[in-house]
XYZ file of N, CA, C and O in Angstrom:
536
model
N 113.985 194.966 141.651
C 114.734 194.763 140.673
C 115.766 193.283 142.056
O 116.049 192.311 141.160
N 116.269 193.937 142.340
C 117.367 192.317 142.822
C 116.106 192.031 143.316
O 116.932 190.034 143.202
N 115.323 191.759 144.023
C 113.899 190.298 143.873
C 113.715 189.810 143.031
O 113.927 188.641 142.836
N 113.986 190.308 141.639
C 113.941 189.764 140.284
C 114.843 188.897 140.291
O 114.539 187.616 139.768
N 115.533 189.017 140.130
C 117.485 188.591 139.969
C 117.151 187.048 140.665
O 118.056 186.282 140.856
N 117.673 187.752 141.717
C 117.212 186.252 143.522
C 116.098 185.220 142.978
O 116.672 184.476 142.995
N 115.185 185.883 142.663
C 113.883 184.692 142.209
C 114.167 183.768 140.929
O 114.327 183.154 140.939
N 114.843 184.776 140.361
C 115.820 183.960 139.118
C 116.661 182.924 139.065
O 116.647 182.187 138.350
N 117.652 183.427 140.672
C 118.885 182.431 140.665
C 118.414 181.602 141.633
O 118.050 180.486 141.203
N 116.728 181.590 142.326
C 116.196 180.504 142.996
C 115.721 179.759 141.765
O 115.665 178.422 142.129
N 115.474 180.152 140.648
C 114.498 178.923 139.656
C 115.171 178.168 138.221
O 114.853 177.397 138.966
N 116.491 179.107 138.818
C 117.647 177.683 137.959
C 118.013 177.010 138.581
O 118.704 175.951 138.420
N 118.597 177.367 139.993
C 119.337 175.811 141.442
C 118.062 175.166 141.427
O 118.485 174.054 141.344
N 116.448 175.265 141.600
C 115.454 174.824 141.460
C 115.779 173.247 140.136
O 115.264 172.559 140.475
N 115.140 173.687 138.554
C 115.924 173.211 137.792
C 117.158 172.067 137.609
O 116.981 171.312 137.471
N 117.793 173.419 137.801
C 119.296 172.406 138.180
C 120.013 170.923 139.365
O 119.801 170.232 138.786
N 118.424 170.916 140.017
C 118.492 170.170 141.196
C 117.064 169.089 140.560
O 117.658 167.870 140.792
N 116.263 169.575 139.534
C 115.550 168.608 139.238
C 116.815 168.189 138.462
O 116.436 166.793 137.855
N 117.551 168.428 137.124
C 118.358 167.923 136.256
C 119.638 166.965 136.491
O 119.908 165.921 136.216
N 119.913 167.253 138.055
C 120.489 166.740 138.711
C 119.934 165.051 138.921
O 120.338 164.085 139.084
N 118.613 165.144 139.437
C 118.419 164.261 139.525
C 117.250 162.664 138.216
O 116.707 162.040 138.242
N 117.408 163.561 137.307
C 116.571 162.965 136.258
C 117.660 162.878 135.235
O 118.910 164.323 135.579
N 117.636 162.110 133.933
C 118.401 162.449 133.042
C 117.934 161.748 132.205
O 116.921 161.020 131.394
N 118.875 161.396 130.539
C 118.667 161.192 129.220
C 117.273 159.937 129.798
O 116.640 159.198 128.917
N 118.054 158.863 130.354
C 118.379 157.558 130.689
C 116.293 157.725 131.320
O 115.281 156.966 131.152
N 115.857 159.025 132.355
C 114.641 159.032 132.643
C 114.703 160.534 132.786
O 114.345 160.286 134.668
N 113.715 160.746 132.082
C 113.827 162.144 131.932
C 112.365 162.988 132.579
O 112.915 163.977 133.677
N 112.479 162.295 133.188
C 110.352 162.072 133.949
C 111.253 161.765 135.921
O 109.811 161.224 136.176
N 111.958 161.491 136.165
C 112.214 160.821 137.470
C 111.531 161.597 138.451
O 110.729 161.282 139.416
N 111.766 162.593 139.105
C 110.581 163.899 139.643
C 109.538 163.060 139.666
O 108.854 162.768 140.881
N 108.552 163.361 138.405
C 107.131 163.537 137.837
C 106.050 162.162 138.402
O 105.848 161.493 138.942
N 106.888 161.204 137.659
C 107.262 159.882 138.805
C 107.194 159.640 139.986
O 106.669 158.860 140.298
N 108.016 159.966 140.940
C 107.988 159.390 142.617
C 107.182 161.106 142.909
O 106.066 160.008 143.588
N 106.646 161.696 142.552
C 105.632 161.560 142.523
C 104.274 162.131 142.622
O 103.317 162.065 143.294
N 103.933 161.515 140.723
C 103.543 160.639 140.982
C 102.476 159.770 142.139
O 102.193 159.424 142.237
N 103.555 158.818 142.392
C 103.314 157.843 142.619
C 103.223 157.701 144.749
O 101.930 157.852 144.816
N 103.614 159.037 144.839
C 103.598 159.324 145.584
C 101.030 160.326 146.079
O 100.833 159.527 146.857
N 100.932 161.195 145.230
C 99.547 161.124 144.969
C 99.179 159.995 145.211
O 98.691 159.994 144.793
N 99.860 159.064 144.642
C 98.727 157.700 143.958
C 98.596 157.123 145.363
O 97.208 156.725 145.602
N 99.542 156.573 145.746
C 99.335 155.955 147.238
C 98.884 156.738 148.580
O 97.947 156.051 148.950
N 98.906 158.233 148.880
C 99.297 159.128 149.482
C 97.480 159.045 149.677
O 96.537 159.322 151.064
N 96.907 159.574 148.181
C 95.346 159.446 147.812
C 94.580 158.376 148.959
O 93.839 158.749 149.010
N 94.811 157.398 148.037
C 95.068 155.958 148.666
C 94.955 156.266 150.372
O 93.449 155.659 150.558
N 95.480 156.602 150.852
C 96.165 156.541 152.905
C 94.903 157.188 153.076
O 93.887 157.077 154.296
N 94.547 158.792 152.534
C 94.236 159.524 152.733
C 92.866 159.078 152.881
O 91.557 159.423 153.967
N 92.360 158.737 151.987
C 90.762 157.593 152.139
C 90.352 156.481 152.531
O 89.153 156.801 153.591
N 91.884 155.751 152.419
C 91.191 154.897 153.864
C 91.556 155.682 155.108
O 90.693 155.201 156.371
N 92.115 157.112 155.766
C 91.619 157.190 156.784
C 90.658 158.095 156.778
O 90.105 157.980 158.209
N 89.895 158.788 155.535
C 88.787 159.078 156.467
C 87.296 158.281 156.329
O 86.705 158.134 156.915
N 88.187 157.052 156.004
C 86.417 155.767 155.593
C 87.414 155.438 157.330
O 86.117 154.406 157.855
N 88.144 155.175 157.426
C 88.265 154.377 159.442
C 87.917 155.337 160.361
O 87.023 155.088 161.149
N 87.858 156.753 160.201
C 87.453 157.611 161.062
C 85.284 157.410 161.370
O 84.520 157.569 162.299
N 84.751 156.730 159.742
C 83.499 156.988 159.737
C 82.962 155.423 160.086
O 82.203 155.477 160.705
N 83.719 154.879 160.166
C 83.651 153.276 161.589
C 84.135 153.242 163.077
O 84.672 154.267 162.942
N 83.186 151.946 163.781
C 83.183 152.416 165.023
C 84.201 151.385 165.399
O 84.729 151.683 166.134
N 84.895 150.194 164.407
C 85.027 149.886 164.985
C 86.929 149.810 164.799
O 88.282 149.274 165.304
N 86.848 150.663 163.664
C 88.337 151.294 164.154
C 88.876 151.233 165.174
O 88.403 151.803 166.129
N 90.723 151.231 165.645
C 91.211 151.016 166.450
C 92.545 152.408 166.224
O 92.931 152.513 165.871
N 92.619 152.875 167.562
C 93.873 154.133 167.557
C 95.569 153.115 166.616
O 95.549 154.418 165.785
N 95.484 152.368 166.951
C 96.676 151.543 166.733
C 96.550 151.320 164.893
O 97.856 151.972 164.970
N 95.427 151.135 164.318
C 95.509 151.250 163.522
C 95.752 152.651 162.484
O 95.865 152.419 161.773
N 94.524 153.346 163.207
C 94.339 154.554 162.241
C 96.050 155.289 162.493
O 96.772 155.659 161.759
N 96.940 155.032 163.644
C 98.893 155.701 163.974
C 99.366 154.320 162.838
O 100.293 155.228 162.137
N 98.898 153.294 162.189
C 99.422 152.606 161.553
C 99.425 153.301 160.436
O 100.477 153.670 159.390
N 98.199 153.626 159.890
C 98.092 154.811 158.619
C 99.089 156.115 158.476
O 99.146 156.595 157.597
N 98.807 157.021 159.819
C 99.208 158.033 159.719
C 101.228 157.577 159.859
O 101.770 158.787 158.593
N 101.425 156.194 159.830
C 102.491 156.348 160.028
C 103.083 156.524 158.044
O 104.106 156.319 158.280
N 102.339 155.308 157.672
C 102.979 154.509 156.084
C 103.002 156.302 155.205
O 104.051 156.456 154.725
N 101.953 157.266 155.958
C 101.901 159.046 154.887
C 102.651 159.875 155.066
O 103.021 160.727 154.611
N 103.050 159.555 156.728
C 104.644 160.423 157.593
C 105.338 159.517 156.748
O 106.122 160.981 156.188
N 105.561 158.262 156.561
C 106.642 157.687 155.532
C 106.754 158.580 154.148
O 107.495 158.581 154.032
N 105.560 158.369 153.347
C 105.115 158.413 152.482
C 105.452 160.720 152.428
O 105.853 160.970 150.682
N 105.202 161.280 152.742
C 105.645 162.373 152.874
C 106.961 162.754 153.055
O 107.774 163.743 152.544
N 107.796 161.932 153.989
C 108.615 162.490 154.355
C 109.265 161.993 153.550
O 110.906 162.677 153.434
N 108.998 161.297 152.640
C 110.342 161.202 152.032
C 110.438 161.038 150.552
O 111.474 162.121 149.196
N 109.522 161.908 150.156
C 109.628 163.304 148.471
C 109.476 164.795 149.377
O 109.381 165.201 148.876
N 109.340 164.762 151.118
C 109.439 165.991 150.865
C 108.986 166.928 151.105
O 108.575 168.085 151.652
N 107.298 166.610 151.956
C 106.506 167.057 151.956
C 105.882 167.717 153.256
O 105.353 167.363 153.592
N 106.703 168.834 153.638
C 106.873 168.621 154.959
C 105.263 169.298 155.858
O 105.516 169.145 156.391
N 104.633 170.214 154.607
C 103.242 170.529 154.934
C 102.615 169.926 155.922
O 102.288 169.472 156.441
N 102.463 168.180 154.991
C 101.414 167.630 154.799
C 102.134 167.124 155.907
O 101.580 166.252 157.096
N 103.861 166.283 155.481
C 104.246 165.689 156.981
C 103.840 166.761 158.355
O 103.439 165.985 159.256
N 104.105 167.598 158.678
C 104.074 168.368 159.834
C 102.730 168.672 160.197
O 103.008 168.266 161.704
N 102.106 168.291 159.648
C 100.258 168.125 159.992
C 100.060 166.516 160.504
O 99.141 166.732 161.321
N 100.484 165.793 159.934
C 100.739 164.178 160.313
C 101.364 164.232 161.546
O 100.312 163.780 162.438
N 102.050 165.012 161.438
C 102.276 164.584 163.562
C 102.128 165.158 163.842
O 101.778 164.744 165.455
N 101.299 166.530 164.213
C 100.171 167.361 165.151
C 99.547 165.988 165.439
O 98.199 165.709 166.225
N 98.432 165.500 163.769
C 97.649 164.642 163.769
C 97.370 163.287 164.812
O 96.676 163.142 166.244
N 99.204 163.606 164.433
C 99.709 161.461 165.051
C 99.656 162.134 167.382
O 98.916 160.698 167.519
N 99.999 163.093 167.856
C 99.650 163.632 168.900
C 98.392 164.049 169.320
O 98.233 163.220 170.722
N 97.694 164.129 168.628
C 95.860 164.104 169.008
C 96.020 162.963 169.287
O 94.376 162.550 169.913
N 95.899 162.067 168.460
C 95.614 160.725 168.561
C 95.819 160.092 169.304
O 95.318 159.104 170.258
N 96.907 160.178 169.947
C 97.649 159.803 170.710
C 96.714 159.127 172.184
O 96.637 159.163 172.390
N 96.520 161.114 172.075
C 95.764 161.443 173.845
C 94.155 160.898 173.289
O 93.243 160.684 174.886
N 93.699 160.161 171.970
C 92.655 159.592 172.069
C 91.535 160.829 171.681
O 90.474 160.051 171.740
N 91.683 162.311 171.167
C 91.142 162.663 170.918
C 90.655 162.473 169.322
O 91.156 163.083 168.368
N 89.662 162.094 168.824
C 89.224 161.784 167.989
C 88.509 162.496 167.377
O 88.421 163.198 165.784
N 87.837 164.031 167.637
C 87.280 165.248 167.092
C 88.907 165.564 166.979
O 88.650 166.446 165.827
N 89.777 165.674 167.578
C 90.703 166.158 167.320
C 91.961 165.913 165.831
O 92.117 166.619 164.842
N 91.491 164.944 165.792
C 91.824 163.650 165.153
C 91.529 164.351 163.242
O 91.703 163.745 162.617
N 89.694 164.133 163.446
C 88.771 164.327 162.402
C 89.408 165.767 161.414
O 90.074 166.242 160.417
N 89.714 167.098 163.259
C 90.062 168.094 162.198
C 91.428 168.086 161.672
O 91.600 168.521 160.570
N 92.762 167.085 162.116
C 93.830 166.870 161.887
C 94.163 166.190 160.241
O 94.559 167.007 159.041
N 92.926 165.409 160.295
C 93.192 164.484 159.342
C 93.068 165.830 157.917
O 93.271 165.600 156.952
N 91.143 166.906 158.162
C 91.136 167.410 157.147
C 92.661 168.941 156.922
O 92.143 169.177 155.814
N 93.225 168.969 157.866
C 94.080 169.390 157.681
C 94.889 169.445 156.778
O 95.665 169.735 156.336
N 94.928 167.845 157.308
C 96.454 167.488 156.819
C 95.588 167.476 155.171
O 96.755 167.162 153.940
N 94.716 167.362 154.954
C 93.728 167.035 153.607
C 93.594 168.498 152.049
O 94.587 168.907 151.575
N 93.877 169.445 152.767
C 94.099 170.863 152.677
C 95.848 170.965 152.811
O 95.792 170.663 151.268
N 96.646 170.847 152.430
C 97.728 170.571 153.060
C 98.552 170.268 151.723
O 98.774 170.364 150.818
N 97.699 168.604 151.487
C 97.905 167.363 150.888
C 97.272 168.396 149.009
O 98.108 168.739 148.764
N 96.414 168.221 149.428
C 95.690 168.963 148.173
C 96.853 171.230 147.696
O 96.360 170.582 146.331
N 96.934 171.123 148.781
C 97.815 172.591 147.622
C 98.705 172.411 147.391
O 99.288 172.419 146.189
N 99.779 171.114 147.966
C 100.914 170.828 146.871
C 100.499 169.995 145.979
O 101.195 170.059 144.728
N 99.302 169.714 145.414
C 99.096 168.361 144.149
C 98.568 169.623 143.341
O 99.257 169.905 141.842
N 98.284 170.478 143.413
C 97.733 172.429 143.102
C 98.800 172.275 142.663
O 98.599 173.269 141.002
N 99.737 172.864 143.339
C 100.984 173.344 143.064
C 101.468 172.695 142.281
O 102.740 173.150 141.312
N 101.918 171.044 142.495
C 103.315 170.590 141.243
C 102.410 169.855 140.183
O 103.257 169.611 138.956
N 101.090 169.252 139.681
C 100.108 169.337 138.797
C 100.636 169.837 137.750
O 100.787 169.834 136.506
N 100.125 171.733 137.709
C 100.033 172.866 136.415
C 101.737 172.379 136.232
O 102.432 172.710 135.319
N 102.833 171.540 137.291
C 104.487 172.623 137.131
C 104.606 171.393 135.810
O 105.753 171.615 135.006
N 104.432 170.192 136.414
C 104.657 168.769 135.923
C 103.588 169.199 134.668
O 104.654 168.734 133.079
N 102.114 169.638 134.275
C 102.280 169.212 132.861
C 102.970 170.581 131.841
O 103.101 170.325 130.449
N 103.421 172.044 132.928
C 104.114 173.133 131.609
C 105.275 171.863 131.639
O 105.304 172.244 129.839
N 105.863 171.499 131.819
C 106.845 170.952 131.984
C 106.683 169.766 130.478
O 107.430 170.041 129.798
N 105.747 168.995 130.478
C 106.011 167.889 129.774
C 105.636 168.721 128.489
O 105.524 168.237 127.689
N 104.681 169.387 128.216
C 104.322 170.043 126.845
C 105.728 170.971 126.163
O 105.606 171.299 125.193
N 106.135 171.454 127.828
C 107.330 171.971 126.753
C 108.798 170.725 126.550
O 109.329 171.065 125.770
N 108.824 169.808 126.856
C 109.705 168.697 126.520
C 108.918 167.471 124.865
O 110.386 167.338 124.729
N 107.811 167.845 124.417
C 107.580 167.728 123.096
C 108.910 167.882 122.219
O 108.455 170.204 122.348
N 109.365 167.322 121.336
C 109.983 168.250 120.433
C 108.344 169.231 119.318
O 107.637 168.422 119.743
N 109.195 170.120 118.978
C 108.949 171.403 117.848
C 108.492 170.312 117.250
O 109.904 170.264 116.780
N 107.513 171.094 116.501
C 108.123 170.987 114.840
C 108.276 171.731 113.934
O 108.290 172.615 113.925
N 109.228 171.518 113.146
C 110.271 172.252 112.360
C 109.001 172.477 111.248
O 108.211 171.956 109.564
């Protein structure tokens, strides 16, 4: 029973946090930030994946793309994605392309997991923010 109460407190605190970020002038701020993150990050991930298929990709160019993805992930608090990016960059620094490919796959998994958890939350939030007809 104690655990249920704690979980309710955590949910209320999380909602309070979102309420601090959003107001009536911008009620979907958090959703908009993550929408931009998902759009930009998807593009960067696709660029990285395509770059890995070409022979002409340089380590410096790959690192630049990963650095951009790292900044985006850090700015929204996507820590699991960020950790995978850091690991992948370390492997890339050593010139290990197979390890880099594996790291990119892990990044994609963490990114997909985050997206799969947040999108239903935002959909539910939108559905509940629509005024009910009387």
